[in-house]
Amino acid sequence: MARMTGRRALLAAPVLLVVTFGVFAVAAASPFDPVKAYTGTAGLTASQENLDQIRANLGVDQPLVTRWWNWLTAAVSGDFGDSSVMRQPVADVIAERIGWSALLAATAFAVAILLGTVLGVLAARRRGGWLDRCVSSAAYTLEAAPAFWLGLLAIWFFALKLDVLPAGGLTDTASDVVTAGQVASHLVLPAAVLGISQLPWFFLYVRQGVADALDEDPVRGARARGLAERTVLLGHALRSGMLPMLTLIGSRVPELITGALLVETVFSWPGIAAATVQAATSVDFPLLAALTVLATAAVLLGNLLSDLLYGLADPRVGFDG
Amino acid sequence: MTARSIRVLAAATLAAALTISAAACSNPGSGTAGNKAAKGTVVVGIAYEPESLSPLLGYGKDGNSKIFDGLLAVDGEMKLRPALASALPEVSKDGLTYTYKLRQGVKFSDGKPFGAKDVVFTYRTILDKKTNNASKTELDAVKDIKATGDDTVVFTLKYPYAPFAERTVVPIAPEHIAAGQDVNTGDFTTKPIGTGPYVLTGWSKGEKISFKANPGYWGGAPKVKKFTMAIIKDDDVRATRLRSGDLDGAILPPNLAKGFRGENGRKTYAATTYDYRTVTLPTHNKVAGDTAVRRALDVAVDRETMVDKILEGAGKPAYGPVPTDSEWFAEGTERTHDIARAKKILDDAGWKPGKDGIRVKDGVRATFPLWYLSGDKLRQEHALAYASDAKKAGIDIRTEAGTWEVIEPRMKDDAVLAGGGAPGDPDFDQYLLLKSSLGGDGFNNMAWYDNKAVDTALEKGRKSGTKAVRKAAYDTVQRELVKNPGYTFLTHIDHLYVVGDHWDGLSTQVEPHDHGLASGPWWNVEDWTPKK
């Protein structure tokens, strides 16, 4: 187990290297001009000399490889550079926002896993029953629905029509004190939308896993011995039915990140997503690269986590290698 | 999916749709803005977010920045008045030296005193090459600035620049805070400290900027104790949140502002502006560069209809960068819509109608492309209307949409639907738009306009300190534009704001092209008083 973790960590370094270079290359090839993005409307009346000076100050006049290498060597020593679009050090931008993104993603993940498991078990118990049919069809529909669309729908319904939940932001518009209560009420909609957009996968996997397990001999034997339905369902069927879901937890991480991106934008949640979008459209190399490293690391960690969990839950699988 | 599950799904969808539409009939929550006024809070919705709140990087360069004060400020009539200076500057006879006496006893909101060294620091830092300030060209005339004593600063200019005093509305930053950090990325860019009527209490990027009244403000503590600017880029969302009572006021496009007209408890303010829309007619284009074509287009275009239809009446026809209601406008340079005259000008110049009605001269078809910024509906509508007016005179203009990255390399030969406008001095827009030496310099003189008489008049206008001489010079520029229009100016656009009617003292200033934070009826929020 330790060996697998070590090996994966070693592999992570070249992967991250390639990914950051990819980000620099793609950003450099994009038609957006970093200087234009930096200067905004003021750039439309600025003299060419002034714009050239800013280009030099930002260091975006250097060739792609030089820029990447400078960034990389600084990053290794802990200096992630300055974000041009936020006018702040990259580390500050990330530190200010990542907590809110983590809160949102964790809540959504919890919603998806809990709700997915409960509904999955209930549906598997009476396959073809009304609950199974309703939830399954809803799950297929949700899978096709993009998260931002769900978000807009939720705002329209809960914030505009019913006026029961805030439409966006971290706190009320007129207040600039961040209190737990306000954050909680502002968290409900985005977390629910993000969680529900992830729900179908967990639900369908658990439903299938538990349903298959219910048909297997050990479970039928347990039933035959007259064990209580609850013990059979949770003790026997769910345990083996959960296995595929453990893999899923890891592989859903990238989906969760992209989903969070859209949901944060829709709900003006001050997380890392808005910063990512801005960094991308403004060709803000240092910020974009740092955020990509973070996202890649999250995906690699997610995969490692699910493999470890799987190995622990089912000794036959073992740890790779 | 089985047929059965599809039936279930259909039923579920139908049920959900019924619930939603039933809820849609209920009334949205009514506003609570009245209570907020009693508590001294104001929340406004704006469409624009500054990149930085540091004056060193260009924030508040046109004055009126809430957190900061400049040496001078402009009042409701756009007249200069002293702010951190105790009086208007003394200008030397040759127009090369400006001396400012500073107001005494002013403190920054952290309690430290303001002095001449802060002024010197601010201007020197902005002009420094290492400072990423995209507006520093506006201070191009400055050769040096120094403090003579603690209460006097003296600017020396490279050349006499009549509108220089207008440029000293630039907000002053505290040296004791800003000097010790990276000017481009330091803390000061997001956590500014100034001498202004308001103190920043929070800036949640993309969400809102919050202020509280500065109790020690030298101009007296404001009555609006808490002031919040919610950043809502989408026009419809802004209108909805205004209606729901979340906002007390907001900037709105004409079609959405119309929905609030005549409503109890809300007032609509239309701010007149210098914000123009124009078509550049590049001299390097064989068709658009022909003076006859330019003059024909200038009279073929129906500006009145654009104002009525595109702007829903909220604007004015434009004949140059100077709006018709400005004191600097040259009377008699208005051009009336006259297709017959346009046709005659083209006929006389040898542009004869071809088979398809499009004119031809020496084998050149009267056609050229016109670019507009994609996604900007207002520019698109102006471009389409312009092309349709031109067609009636026999000139075929092909409209195309693109981002600035696509448009910029084509500006030398293709026409562009451009916008701009800075109130204050007539030098600000006209010099950058028309000076031949600025052709192709960034986005200055996009049309590569080249006219000796205009060049001379522009120089005369910026150098002379006498108003009559300046007026004559800018009259010359505007009359030259009638003879040889380098641009077809279309409209000046009013900016519309809807605000809850709970305060006294609201008014609007003449506004520039870009919607800065201080534009709108809240330009003087520090002077508002609660309505009895």
Coordinates of C-alpha atoms in Angstrom, one line a residue, chain A residues 31-33 36 38-51 53-54 57-58 82-83 85-89 92 96-97 133-134 137-138 140-141 156-157 160-163 169-176 268 270, chain B residues 1 4-5 8-9 20 23-24 26 29 43 51-52 57 129-137 182 184-186 189-191 201-202 204-208 210 226 228 230 240-241 246-247 404-405 408 432 441-444 514:
Chain A
P31 CA -5.9 34.6 -29.6
F32 CA -6.3 36.5 -26.4
D33 CA -3.7 39.2 -25.7
K36 CA -5.2 43.9 -23.7
Y38 CA -4.7 43.6 -18.3
T39 CA -5.3 47.1 -19.4
G40 CA -9.0 46.8 -20.2
T41 CA -10.8 49.9 -21.4
A42 CA -7.8 52.1 -20.4
G43 CA -5.8 50.2 -23.0
L44 CA -8.1 51.5 -25.7
T45 CA -6.7 55.0 -25.3
A46 CA -3.2 54.1 -24.2
S47 CA -0.2 54.9 -26.5
Q48 CA 1.7 52.1 -28.1
E49 CA 4.8 52.9 -26.1
N50 CA 2.8 52.5 -22.8
L51 CA 1.4 49.2 -23.9
Q53 CA 6.2 48.9 -21.6
I54 CA 3.4 47.0 -19.8
N57 CA 6.8 44.6 -17.2
L58 CA 4.5 41.6 -17.3
D82 CA 1.9 37.4 -9.3
S83 CA -1.5 37.2 -10.9
V85 CA -5.6 39.9 -13.6
M86 CA -6.1 40.0 -9.8
R87 CA -3.2 42.4 -9.2
Q88 CA -2.2 40.1 -6.3
P89 CA 0.3 37.3 -5.6
D92 CA -3.0 35.1 -2.0
E96 CA -8.6 33.7 -0.3
R97 CA -10.8 31.4 -2.3
R133 CA -38.9 3.9 -11.7
C134 CA -39.3 7.5 -10.7
S137 CA -35.8 8.1 -14.9
A138 CA -35.0 11.2 -13.0
Y140 CA -31.1 9.5 -16.5
T141 CA -32.6 12.9 -17.1
W156 CA -35.4 31.2 -11.1
F157 CA -37.6 28.9 -8.9
L160 CA -37.2 34.6 -7.9
K161 CA -40.5 32.8 -7.8
L162 CA -40.6 31.5 -4.2
D163 CA -38.2 34.0 -2.7
G169 CA -23.2 35.4 -3.4
L170 CA -21.6 34.3 -0.1
T171 CA -23.6 36.7 2.1
D172 CA -26.5 39.2 1.8
T173 CA -25.7 42.0 -0.6
A174 CA -26.0 44.7 2.0
S175 CA -23.8 42.9 4.5
D176 CA -20.1 42.6 4.5
S268 CA -21.4 34.2 -7.9
P270 CA -16.4 33.6 -4.5
Chain B
M1 CA -35.7 2.9 -20.9
R4 CA -43.4 2.4 -18.8
S5 CA -40.6 4.4 -17.4
V8 CA -43.7 7.9 -15.6
L9 CA -41.0 10.4 -16.6
I20 CA -43.5 25.8 -11.3
A23 CA -45.7 29.3 -8.3
A24 CA -45.0 31.8 -11.1
S26 CA -47.6 34.4 -7.0
G29 CA -41.5 39.9 -2.6
V43 CA -26.9 49.2 -2.2
E51 CA -9.3 45.5 -11.8
S52 CA -7.6 47.4 -9.0
L57 CA -2.7 51.7 -11.4
K129 CA 8.1 52.9 -16.2
K130 CA 7.8 49.9 -13.9
T131 CA 4.2 50.9 -13.0
N132 CA 1.6 49.1 -15.1
N133 CA -0.7 52.1 -15.5
A134 CA -2.4 52.1 -18.8
S135 CA -3.6 55.7 -18.5
K136 CA -0.2 57.3 -17.8
T137 CA -0.2 58.9 -21.3
D182 CA 5.1 46.2 -5.1
N184 CA 1.6 46.3 -9.3
T185 CA 0.6 43.5 -7.0
G186 CA 1.0 44.8 -3.4
T189 CA -4.2 47.4 -4.9
T190 CA -7.0 45.5 -3.1
K191 CA -6.9 47.1 0.4
T201 CA -14.6 47.5 4.3
G202 CA -14.6 44.6 1.9
S204 CA -15.3 40.2 -2.6
K205 CA -14.2 40.0 -6.2
G206 CA -17.0 39.4 -8.7
E207 CA -19.6 39.9 -6.0
K208 CA -19.5 43.3 -4.3
S210 CA -18.5 47.6 0.4
K226 CA -22.9 52.1 4.5
T228 CA -22.4 48.8 -1.2
A230 CA -23.0 44.8 -6.0
T240 CA -34.6 41.5 -11.3
R241 CA -32.6 42.1 -8.1
D246 CA -32.2 43.5 -3.0
L247 CA -30.8 46.7 -4.7
W404 CA -10.6 43.3 -30.5
E405 CA -8.0 40.7 -31.2
E408 CA -7.1 45.5 -34.3
L432 CA -6.2 61.4 -29.6
D441 CA -0.7 54.4 -32.3
G442 CA -2.5 51.7 -30.3
F443 CA -6.2 52.6 -30.5
N444 CA -5.5 56.3 -31.0
D514 CA -16.7 53.8 -19.6

